[in-house]
PDB file of C-alpha atoms in Angstrom:
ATOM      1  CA  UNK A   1      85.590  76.998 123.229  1.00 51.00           C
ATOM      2  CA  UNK A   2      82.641  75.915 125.578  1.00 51.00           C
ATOM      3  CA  UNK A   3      82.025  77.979 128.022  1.00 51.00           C
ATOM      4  CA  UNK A   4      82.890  75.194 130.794  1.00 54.00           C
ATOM      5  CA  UNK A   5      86.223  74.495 129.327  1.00 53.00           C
ATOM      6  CA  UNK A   6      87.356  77.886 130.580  1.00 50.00           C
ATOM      7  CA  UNK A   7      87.581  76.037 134.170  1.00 51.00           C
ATOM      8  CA  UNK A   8      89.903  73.730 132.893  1.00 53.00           C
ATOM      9  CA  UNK A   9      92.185  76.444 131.631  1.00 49.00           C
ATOM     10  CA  UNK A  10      95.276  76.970 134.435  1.00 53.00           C
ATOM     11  CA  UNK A  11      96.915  80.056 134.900  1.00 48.00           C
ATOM     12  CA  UNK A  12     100.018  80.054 136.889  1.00 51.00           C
ATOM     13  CA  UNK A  13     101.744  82.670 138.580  1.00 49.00           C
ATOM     14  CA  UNK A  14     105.927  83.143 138.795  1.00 48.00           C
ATOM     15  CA  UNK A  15     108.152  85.589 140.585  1.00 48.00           C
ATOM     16  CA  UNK A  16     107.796  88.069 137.495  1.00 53.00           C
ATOM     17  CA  UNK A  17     105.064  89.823 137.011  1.00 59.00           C
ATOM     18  CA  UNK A  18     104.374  88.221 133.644  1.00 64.00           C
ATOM     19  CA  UNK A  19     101.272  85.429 133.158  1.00 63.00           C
ATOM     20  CA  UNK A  20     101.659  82.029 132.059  1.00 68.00           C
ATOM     21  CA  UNK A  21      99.083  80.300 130.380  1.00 66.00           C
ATOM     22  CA  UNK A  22      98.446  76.387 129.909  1.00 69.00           C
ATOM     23  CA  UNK A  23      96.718  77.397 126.590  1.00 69.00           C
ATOM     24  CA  UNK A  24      99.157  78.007 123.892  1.00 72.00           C
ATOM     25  CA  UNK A  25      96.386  80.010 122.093  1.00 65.00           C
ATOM     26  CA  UNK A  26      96.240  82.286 125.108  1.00 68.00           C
ATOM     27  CA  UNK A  27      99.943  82.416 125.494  1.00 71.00           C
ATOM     28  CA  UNK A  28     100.421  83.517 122.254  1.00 71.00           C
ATOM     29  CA  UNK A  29      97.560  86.259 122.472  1.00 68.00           C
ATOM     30  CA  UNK A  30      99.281  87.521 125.807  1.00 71.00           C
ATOM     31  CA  UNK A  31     102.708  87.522 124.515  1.00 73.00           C
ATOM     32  CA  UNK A  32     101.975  89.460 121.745  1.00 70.00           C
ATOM     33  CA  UNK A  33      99.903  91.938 123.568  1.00 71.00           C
ATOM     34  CA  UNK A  34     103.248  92.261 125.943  1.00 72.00           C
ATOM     35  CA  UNK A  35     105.378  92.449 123.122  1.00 71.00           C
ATOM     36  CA  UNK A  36     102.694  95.795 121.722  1.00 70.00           C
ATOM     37  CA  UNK A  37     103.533  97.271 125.487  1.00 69.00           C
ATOM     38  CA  UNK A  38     107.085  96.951 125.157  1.00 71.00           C
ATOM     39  CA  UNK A  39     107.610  98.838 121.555  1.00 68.00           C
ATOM     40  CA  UNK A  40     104.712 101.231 122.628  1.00 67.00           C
ATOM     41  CA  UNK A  41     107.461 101.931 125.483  1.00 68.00           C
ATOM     42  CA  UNK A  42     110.108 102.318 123.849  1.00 68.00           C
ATOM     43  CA  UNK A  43     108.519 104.797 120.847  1.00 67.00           C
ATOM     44  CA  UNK A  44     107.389 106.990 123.651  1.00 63.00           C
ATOM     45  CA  UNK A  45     110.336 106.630 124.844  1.00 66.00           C
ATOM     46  CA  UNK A  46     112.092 107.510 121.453  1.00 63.00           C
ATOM     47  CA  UNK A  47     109.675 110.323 120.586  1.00 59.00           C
ATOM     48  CA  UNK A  48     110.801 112.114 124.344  1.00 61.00           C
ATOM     49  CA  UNK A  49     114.355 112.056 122.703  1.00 61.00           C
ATOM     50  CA  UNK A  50     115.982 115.820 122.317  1.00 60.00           C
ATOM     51  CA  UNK A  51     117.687 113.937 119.191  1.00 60.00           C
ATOM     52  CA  UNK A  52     113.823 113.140 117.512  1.00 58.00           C
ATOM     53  CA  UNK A  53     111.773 116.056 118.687  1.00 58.00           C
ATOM     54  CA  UNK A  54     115.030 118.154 116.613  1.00 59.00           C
ATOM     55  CA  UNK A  55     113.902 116.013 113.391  1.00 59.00           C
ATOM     56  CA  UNK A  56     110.696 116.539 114.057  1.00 54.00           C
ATOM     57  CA  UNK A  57     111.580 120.692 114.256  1.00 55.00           C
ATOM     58  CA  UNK A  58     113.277 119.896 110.559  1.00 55.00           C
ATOM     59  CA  UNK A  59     110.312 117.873 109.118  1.00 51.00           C
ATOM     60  CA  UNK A  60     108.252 119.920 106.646  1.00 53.00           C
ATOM     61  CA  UNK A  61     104.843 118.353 108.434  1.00 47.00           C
ATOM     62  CA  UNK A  62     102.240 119.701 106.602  1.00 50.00           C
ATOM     63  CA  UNK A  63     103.908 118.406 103.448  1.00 49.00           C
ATOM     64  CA  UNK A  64     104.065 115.160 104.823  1.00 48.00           C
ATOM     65  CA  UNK A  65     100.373 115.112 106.006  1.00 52.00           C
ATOM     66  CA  UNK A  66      99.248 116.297 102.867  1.00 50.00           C
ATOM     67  CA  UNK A  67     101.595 113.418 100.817  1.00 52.00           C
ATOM     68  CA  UNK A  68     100.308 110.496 103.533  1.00 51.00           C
ATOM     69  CA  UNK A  69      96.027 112.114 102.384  1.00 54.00           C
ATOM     70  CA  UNK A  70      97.080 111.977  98.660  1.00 52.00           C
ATOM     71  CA  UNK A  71      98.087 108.605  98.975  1.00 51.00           C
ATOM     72  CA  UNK A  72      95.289 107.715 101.042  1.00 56.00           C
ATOM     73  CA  UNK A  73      92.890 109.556  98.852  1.00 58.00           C
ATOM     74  CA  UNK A  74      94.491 107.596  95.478  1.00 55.00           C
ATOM     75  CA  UNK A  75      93.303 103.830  97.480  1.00 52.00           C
ATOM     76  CA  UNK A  76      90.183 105.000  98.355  1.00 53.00           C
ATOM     77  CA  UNK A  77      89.682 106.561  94.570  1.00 54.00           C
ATOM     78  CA  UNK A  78      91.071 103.126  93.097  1.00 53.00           C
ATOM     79  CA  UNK A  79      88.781 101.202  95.009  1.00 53.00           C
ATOM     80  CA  UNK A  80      85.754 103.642  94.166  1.00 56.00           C
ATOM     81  CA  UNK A  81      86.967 102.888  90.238  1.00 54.00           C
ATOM     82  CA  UNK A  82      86.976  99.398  90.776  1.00 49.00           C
ATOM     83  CA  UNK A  83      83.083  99.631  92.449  1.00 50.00           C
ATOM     84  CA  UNK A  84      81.986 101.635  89.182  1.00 56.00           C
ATOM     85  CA  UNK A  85      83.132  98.686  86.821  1.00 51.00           C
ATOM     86  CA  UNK A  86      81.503  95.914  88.886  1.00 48.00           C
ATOM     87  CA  UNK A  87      78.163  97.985  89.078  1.00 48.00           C
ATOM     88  CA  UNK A  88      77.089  99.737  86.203  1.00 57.00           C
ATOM     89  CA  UNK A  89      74.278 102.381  87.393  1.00 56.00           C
ATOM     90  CA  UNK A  90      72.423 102.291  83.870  1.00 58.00           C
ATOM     91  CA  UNK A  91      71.563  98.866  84.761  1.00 57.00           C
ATOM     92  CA  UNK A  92      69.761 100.381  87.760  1.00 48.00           C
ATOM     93  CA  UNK A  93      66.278 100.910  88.261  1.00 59.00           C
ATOM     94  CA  UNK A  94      65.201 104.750  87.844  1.00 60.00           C
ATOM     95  CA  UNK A  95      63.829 104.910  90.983  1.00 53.00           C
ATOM     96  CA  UNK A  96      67.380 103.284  92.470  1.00 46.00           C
ATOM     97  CA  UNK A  97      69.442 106.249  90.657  1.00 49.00           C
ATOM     98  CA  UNK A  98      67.146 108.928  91.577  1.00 53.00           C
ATOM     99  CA  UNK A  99      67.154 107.994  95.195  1.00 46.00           C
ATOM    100  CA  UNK A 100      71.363 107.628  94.912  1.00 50.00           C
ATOM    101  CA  UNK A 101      71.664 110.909  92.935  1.00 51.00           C
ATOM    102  CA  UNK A 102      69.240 112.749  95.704  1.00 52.00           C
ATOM    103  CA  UNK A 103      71.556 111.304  98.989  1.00 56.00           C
ATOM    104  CA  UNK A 104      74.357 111.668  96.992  1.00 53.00           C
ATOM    105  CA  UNK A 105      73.228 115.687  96.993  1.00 52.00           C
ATOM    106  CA  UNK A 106      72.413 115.473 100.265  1.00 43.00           C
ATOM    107  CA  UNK A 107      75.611 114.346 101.416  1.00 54.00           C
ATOM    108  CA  UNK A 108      77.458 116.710  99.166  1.00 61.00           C
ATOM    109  CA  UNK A 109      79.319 114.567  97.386  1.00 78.00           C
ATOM    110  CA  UNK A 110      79.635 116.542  94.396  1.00 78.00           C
ATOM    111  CA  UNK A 111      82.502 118.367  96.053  1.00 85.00           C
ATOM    112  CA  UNK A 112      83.668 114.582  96.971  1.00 85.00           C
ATOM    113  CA  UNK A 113      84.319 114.477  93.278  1.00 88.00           C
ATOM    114  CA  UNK A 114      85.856 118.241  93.077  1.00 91.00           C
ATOM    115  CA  UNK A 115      88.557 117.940  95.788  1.00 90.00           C
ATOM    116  CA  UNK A 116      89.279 114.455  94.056  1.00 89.00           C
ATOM    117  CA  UNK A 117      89.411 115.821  90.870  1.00 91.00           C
ATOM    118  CA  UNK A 118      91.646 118.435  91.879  1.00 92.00           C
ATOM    119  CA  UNK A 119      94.651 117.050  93.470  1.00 89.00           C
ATOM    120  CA  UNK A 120      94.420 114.890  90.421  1.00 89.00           C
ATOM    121  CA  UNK A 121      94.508 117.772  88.426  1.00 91.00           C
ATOM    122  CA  UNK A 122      97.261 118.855  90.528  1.00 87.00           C
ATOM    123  CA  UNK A 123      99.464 115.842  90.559  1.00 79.00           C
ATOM    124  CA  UNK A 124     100.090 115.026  87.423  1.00 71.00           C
ATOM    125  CA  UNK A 125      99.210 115.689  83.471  1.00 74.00           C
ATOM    126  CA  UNK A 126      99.359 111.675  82.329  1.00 87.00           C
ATOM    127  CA  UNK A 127      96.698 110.630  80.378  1.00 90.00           C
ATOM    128  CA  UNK A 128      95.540 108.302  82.962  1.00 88.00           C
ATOM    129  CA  UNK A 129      94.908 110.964  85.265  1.00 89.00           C
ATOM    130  CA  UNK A 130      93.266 113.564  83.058  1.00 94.00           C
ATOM    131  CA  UNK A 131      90.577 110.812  82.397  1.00 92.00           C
ATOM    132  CA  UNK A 132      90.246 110.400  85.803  1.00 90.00           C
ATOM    133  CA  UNK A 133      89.314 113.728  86.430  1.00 94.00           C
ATOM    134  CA  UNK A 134      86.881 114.008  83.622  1.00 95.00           C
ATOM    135  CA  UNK A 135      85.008 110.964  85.454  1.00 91.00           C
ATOM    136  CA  UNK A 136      85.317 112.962  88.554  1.00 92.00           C
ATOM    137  CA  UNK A 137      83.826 115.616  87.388  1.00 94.00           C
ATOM    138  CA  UNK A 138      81.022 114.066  85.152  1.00 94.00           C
ATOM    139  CA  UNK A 139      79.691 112.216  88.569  1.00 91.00           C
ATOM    140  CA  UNK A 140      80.060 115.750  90.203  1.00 92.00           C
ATOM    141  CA  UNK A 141      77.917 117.258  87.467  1.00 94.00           C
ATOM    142  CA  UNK A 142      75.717 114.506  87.944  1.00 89.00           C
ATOM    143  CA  UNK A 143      74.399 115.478  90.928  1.00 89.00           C
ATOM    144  CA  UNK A 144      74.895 119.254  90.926  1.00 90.00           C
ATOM    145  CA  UNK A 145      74.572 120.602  87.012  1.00 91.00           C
ATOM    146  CA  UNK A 146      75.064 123.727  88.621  1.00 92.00           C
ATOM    147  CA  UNK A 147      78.814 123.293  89.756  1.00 94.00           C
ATOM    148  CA  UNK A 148      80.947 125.411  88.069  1.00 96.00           C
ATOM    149  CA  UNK A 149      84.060 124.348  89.560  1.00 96.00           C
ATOM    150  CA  UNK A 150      83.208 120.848  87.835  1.00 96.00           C
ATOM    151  CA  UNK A 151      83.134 122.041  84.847  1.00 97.00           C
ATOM    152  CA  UNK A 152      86.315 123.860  85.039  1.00 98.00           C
ATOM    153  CA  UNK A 153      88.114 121.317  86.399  1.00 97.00           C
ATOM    154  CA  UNK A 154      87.207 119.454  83.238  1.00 97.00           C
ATOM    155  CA  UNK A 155      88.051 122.004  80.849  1.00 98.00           C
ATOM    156  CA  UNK A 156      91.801 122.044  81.949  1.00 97.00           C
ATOM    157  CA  UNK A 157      91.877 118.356  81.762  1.00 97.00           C
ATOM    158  CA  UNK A 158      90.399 118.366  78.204  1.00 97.00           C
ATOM    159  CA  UNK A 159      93.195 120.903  77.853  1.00 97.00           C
ATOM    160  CA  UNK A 160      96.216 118.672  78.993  1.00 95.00           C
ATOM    161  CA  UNK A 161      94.630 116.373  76.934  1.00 95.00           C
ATOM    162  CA  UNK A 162      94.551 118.602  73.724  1.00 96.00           C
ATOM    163  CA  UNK A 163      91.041 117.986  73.208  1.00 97.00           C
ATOM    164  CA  UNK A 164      90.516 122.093  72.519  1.00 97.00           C
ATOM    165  CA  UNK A 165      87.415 122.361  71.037  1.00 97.00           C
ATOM    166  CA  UNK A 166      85.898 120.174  73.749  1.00 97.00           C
ATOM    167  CA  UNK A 167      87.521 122.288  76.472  1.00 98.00           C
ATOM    168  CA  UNK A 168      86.256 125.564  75.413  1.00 98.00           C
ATOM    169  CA  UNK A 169      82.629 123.532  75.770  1.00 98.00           C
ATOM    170  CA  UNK A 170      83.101 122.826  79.127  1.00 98.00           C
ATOM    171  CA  UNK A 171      84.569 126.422  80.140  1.00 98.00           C
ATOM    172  CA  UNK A 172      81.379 128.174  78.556  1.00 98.00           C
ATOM    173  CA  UNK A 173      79.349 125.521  80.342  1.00 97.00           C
ATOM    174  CA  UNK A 174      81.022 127.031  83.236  1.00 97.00           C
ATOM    175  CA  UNK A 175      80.441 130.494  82.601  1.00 97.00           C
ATOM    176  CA  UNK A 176      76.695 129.993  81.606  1.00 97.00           C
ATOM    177  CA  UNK A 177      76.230 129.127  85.371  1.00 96.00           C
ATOM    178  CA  UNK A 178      78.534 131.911  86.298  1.00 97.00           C
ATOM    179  CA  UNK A 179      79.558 134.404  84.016  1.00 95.00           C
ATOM    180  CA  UNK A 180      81.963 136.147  86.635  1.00 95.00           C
ATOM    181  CA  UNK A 181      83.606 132.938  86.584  1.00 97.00           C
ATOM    182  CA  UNK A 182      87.302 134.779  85.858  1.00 97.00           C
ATOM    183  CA  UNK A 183      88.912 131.262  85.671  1.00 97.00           C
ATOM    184  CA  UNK A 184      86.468 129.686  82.731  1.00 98.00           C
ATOM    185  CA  UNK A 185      87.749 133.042  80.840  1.00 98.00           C
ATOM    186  CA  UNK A 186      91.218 132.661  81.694  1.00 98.00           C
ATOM    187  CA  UNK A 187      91.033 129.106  79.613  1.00 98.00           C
ATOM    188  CA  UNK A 188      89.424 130.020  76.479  1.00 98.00           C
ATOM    189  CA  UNK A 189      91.962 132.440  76.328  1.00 98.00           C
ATOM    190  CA  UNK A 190      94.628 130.002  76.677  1.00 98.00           C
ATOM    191  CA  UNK A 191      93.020 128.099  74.508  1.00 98.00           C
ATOM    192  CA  UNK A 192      92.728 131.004  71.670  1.00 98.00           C
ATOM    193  CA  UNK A 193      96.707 131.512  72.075  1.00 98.00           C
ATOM    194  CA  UNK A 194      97.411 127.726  72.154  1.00 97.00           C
ATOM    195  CA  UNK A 195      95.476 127.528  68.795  1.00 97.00           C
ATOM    196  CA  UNK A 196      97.197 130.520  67.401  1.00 97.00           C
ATOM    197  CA  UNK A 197      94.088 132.849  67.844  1.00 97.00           C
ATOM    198  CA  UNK A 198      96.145 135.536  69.776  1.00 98.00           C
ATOM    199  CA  UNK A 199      94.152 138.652  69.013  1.00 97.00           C
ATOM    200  CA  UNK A 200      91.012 136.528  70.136  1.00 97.00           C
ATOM    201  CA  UNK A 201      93.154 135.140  72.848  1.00 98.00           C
ATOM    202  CA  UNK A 202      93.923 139.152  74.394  1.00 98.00           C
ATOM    203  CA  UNK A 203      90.427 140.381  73.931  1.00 97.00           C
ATOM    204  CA  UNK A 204      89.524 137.240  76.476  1.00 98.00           C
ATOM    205  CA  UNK A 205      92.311 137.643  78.750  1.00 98.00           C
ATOM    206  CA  UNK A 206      91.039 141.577  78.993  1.00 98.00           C
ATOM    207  CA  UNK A 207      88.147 140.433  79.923  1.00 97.00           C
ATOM    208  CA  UNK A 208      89.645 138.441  82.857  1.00 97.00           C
ATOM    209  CA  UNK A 209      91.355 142.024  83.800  1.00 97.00           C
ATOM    210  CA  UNK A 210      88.010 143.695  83.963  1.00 96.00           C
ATOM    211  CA  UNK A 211      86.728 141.283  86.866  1.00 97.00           C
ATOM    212  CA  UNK A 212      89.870 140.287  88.401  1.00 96.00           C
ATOM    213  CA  UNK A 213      92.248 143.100  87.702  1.00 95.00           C
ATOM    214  CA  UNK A 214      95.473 141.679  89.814  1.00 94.00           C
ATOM    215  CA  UNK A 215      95.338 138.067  87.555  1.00 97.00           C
ATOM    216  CA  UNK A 216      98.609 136.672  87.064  1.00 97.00           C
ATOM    217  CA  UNK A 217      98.425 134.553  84.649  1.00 97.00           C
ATOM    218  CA  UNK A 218      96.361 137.090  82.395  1.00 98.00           C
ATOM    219  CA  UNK A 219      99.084 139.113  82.734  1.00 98.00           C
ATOM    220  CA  UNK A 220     101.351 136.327  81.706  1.00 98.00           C
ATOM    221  CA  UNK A 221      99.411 135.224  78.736  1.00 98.00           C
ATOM    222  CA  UNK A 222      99.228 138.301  77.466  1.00 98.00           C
ATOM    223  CA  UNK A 223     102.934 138.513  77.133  1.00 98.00           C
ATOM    224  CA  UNK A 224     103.140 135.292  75.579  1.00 98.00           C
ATOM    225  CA  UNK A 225     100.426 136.292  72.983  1.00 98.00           C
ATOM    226  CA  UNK A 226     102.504 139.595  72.029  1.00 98.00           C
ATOM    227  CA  UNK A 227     105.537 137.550  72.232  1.00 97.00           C
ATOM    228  CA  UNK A 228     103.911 135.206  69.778  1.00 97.00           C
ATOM    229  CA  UNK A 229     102.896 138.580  67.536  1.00 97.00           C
ATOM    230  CA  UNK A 230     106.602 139.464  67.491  1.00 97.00           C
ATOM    231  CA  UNK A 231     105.005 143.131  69.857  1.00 97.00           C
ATOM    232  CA  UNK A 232     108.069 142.779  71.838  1.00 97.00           C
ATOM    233  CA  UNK A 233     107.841 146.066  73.953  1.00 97.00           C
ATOM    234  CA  UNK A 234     104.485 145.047  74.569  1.00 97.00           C
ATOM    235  CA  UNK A 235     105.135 141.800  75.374  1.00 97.00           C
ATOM    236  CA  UNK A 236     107.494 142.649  77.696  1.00 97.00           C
ATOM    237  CA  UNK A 237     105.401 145.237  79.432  1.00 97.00           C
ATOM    238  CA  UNK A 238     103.269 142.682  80.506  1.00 97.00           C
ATOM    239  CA  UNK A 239     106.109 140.042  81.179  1.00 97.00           C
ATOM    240  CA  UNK A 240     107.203 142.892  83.687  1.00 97.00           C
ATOM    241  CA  UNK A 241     103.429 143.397  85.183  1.00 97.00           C
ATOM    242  CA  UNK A 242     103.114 139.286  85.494  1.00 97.00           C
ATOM    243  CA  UNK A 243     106.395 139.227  87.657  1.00 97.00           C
ATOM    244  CA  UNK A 244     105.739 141.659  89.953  1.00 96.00           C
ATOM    245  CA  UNK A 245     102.877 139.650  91.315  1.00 96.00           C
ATOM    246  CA  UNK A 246     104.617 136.403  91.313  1.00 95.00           C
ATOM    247  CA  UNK A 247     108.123 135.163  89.790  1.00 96.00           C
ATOM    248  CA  UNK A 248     107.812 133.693  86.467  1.00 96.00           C
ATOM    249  CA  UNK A 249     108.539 130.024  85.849  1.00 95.00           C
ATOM    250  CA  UNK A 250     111.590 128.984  83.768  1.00 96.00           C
ATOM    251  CA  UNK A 251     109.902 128.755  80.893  1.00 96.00           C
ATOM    252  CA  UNK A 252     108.228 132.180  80.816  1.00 96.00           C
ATOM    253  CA  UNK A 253     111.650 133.441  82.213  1.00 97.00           C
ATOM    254  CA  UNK A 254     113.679 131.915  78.955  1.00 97.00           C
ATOM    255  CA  UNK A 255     110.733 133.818  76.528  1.00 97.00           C
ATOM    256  CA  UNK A 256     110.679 136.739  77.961  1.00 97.00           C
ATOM    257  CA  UNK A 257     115.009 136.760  77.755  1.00 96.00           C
ATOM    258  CA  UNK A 258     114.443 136.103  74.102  1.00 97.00           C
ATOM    259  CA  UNK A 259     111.989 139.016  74.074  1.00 96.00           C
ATOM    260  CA  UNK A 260     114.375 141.085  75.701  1.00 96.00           C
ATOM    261  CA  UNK A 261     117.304 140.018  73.462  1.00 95.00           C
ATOM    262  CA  UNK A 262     114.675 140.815  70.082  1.00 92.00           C
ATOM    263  CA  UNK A 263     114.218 144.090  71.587  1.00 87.00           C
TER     264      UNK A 263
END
């Protein structure tokens, strides 16, 4: 539209407090922006209810904030996969990736990768996402080879994905940048009992103890190993020192019954 054509454009006034346009492009425009006021209106409205704000009260919120980020955070991940296939950085110049990698550090977007990698980690054990997390954390290591977290993260999903011998790479890669690292210990000693290395498998988890003496799930996989060694009072001493820190999940709960029942 011309700018002299707005002169020709009529604009007519009734008893109501509502505009009329000649246009029927501008009608349309202003109807719907009338229509926006209305339902705005009526949510408020709505959301001043005694009958709402008491399903509000019963609304778990922070669960639902956290859901509506995950699902958020999964788009934003797809679309970042999708950008990876169409571009593929070894075709880049060296001077292009070492200018990406150094904002990339700058930014921090090594932890990007972490907190994406771990409510994948956390959602799910498919092998979709387990690969997704190893790419997660590769880009993280990329950038930062000093991220320890990164190469945990990618340990446990090596793990899930029964790739053992590759996991217990990744969790001394951990530990060589942090050998207090209690975590990287924790699964190489899973890893010992999962492979049926259980004496192997308590000498580790010990050495969890020594640095983090109140550890759980040492606790807990130390039962299992003496389970596994048929040591049932031993076992069960450490079934009993696991659930007074936390409650045991059903499975542990149904092994250490059996223990009790072997006793």
């Amino acid at each position: 539209m011309k700018k002299n054509d707005w002169e020709d454009i009529d604009v007519n006034q009734r008893k109501t407090d509502r505009v009329y346009f000649e246009s029927s492009l501008l009608q349309n425009i202003s109807d719907s922006i009338d229509f926006l006021k209305d339902e705005a209106t009526q949510i408020l409205e709505e959301l001043d209810s005694t009958e709402f704000k008491q399903r509000i009260d019963e609304m778990d919120l922070q669960e639902f904030s956290e859901d509506a980020i995950s699902q958020i955070d999964d788009v934003v991940d797809e679309i970042s996969q999708f950008k990876d296939q169409v571009i593929n950085k070894d075709d880049l110049p060296d001077d292009v990736k070492e200018f990406s990698k150094n904002t990339k550090a700058y930014l921090n977007r090594d932890e990007v990768y972490i907190r994406k990698a771990r409510r994948k980690l956390e959602k799910g054990d498919s092998y979709r996402s387990n690969a997704r997390v190893i790419e997660l954390c590769d880009k993280a290591t990329d950038i930062d080879k000093s991220n320890v977290e990164a190469y945990y993260l990618k340990g446990c999903a090596l793990v899930n994905l029964k790739s053992y011998d590759d996991a217990t790479e990744e969790f001394i890669n951990a530990l060589a940048v942090d050998g207090d690292y209690w975590q990287a210990r924790l699964g190489i000693a899973d890893i010992n009992r999962l492979t049926g290395e259980y004496e192997d498998a308590i000498d580790v988890y010990n050495s969890v103890l020594k640095i983090n003496n109140g550890s759980y799930e040492a606790f807990k996989g130390k039962a299992l190993a003496y389970f596994e060694m048929e040591e049932y009072k031993k076992a069960n001493n450490y079934f009993e020192k696991a659930n007074s820190l936390l409650d045991l999940d059903e499975k542990s709960k149904e092994i250490w019954d059996l223990c009790l029942e072997k006793m």
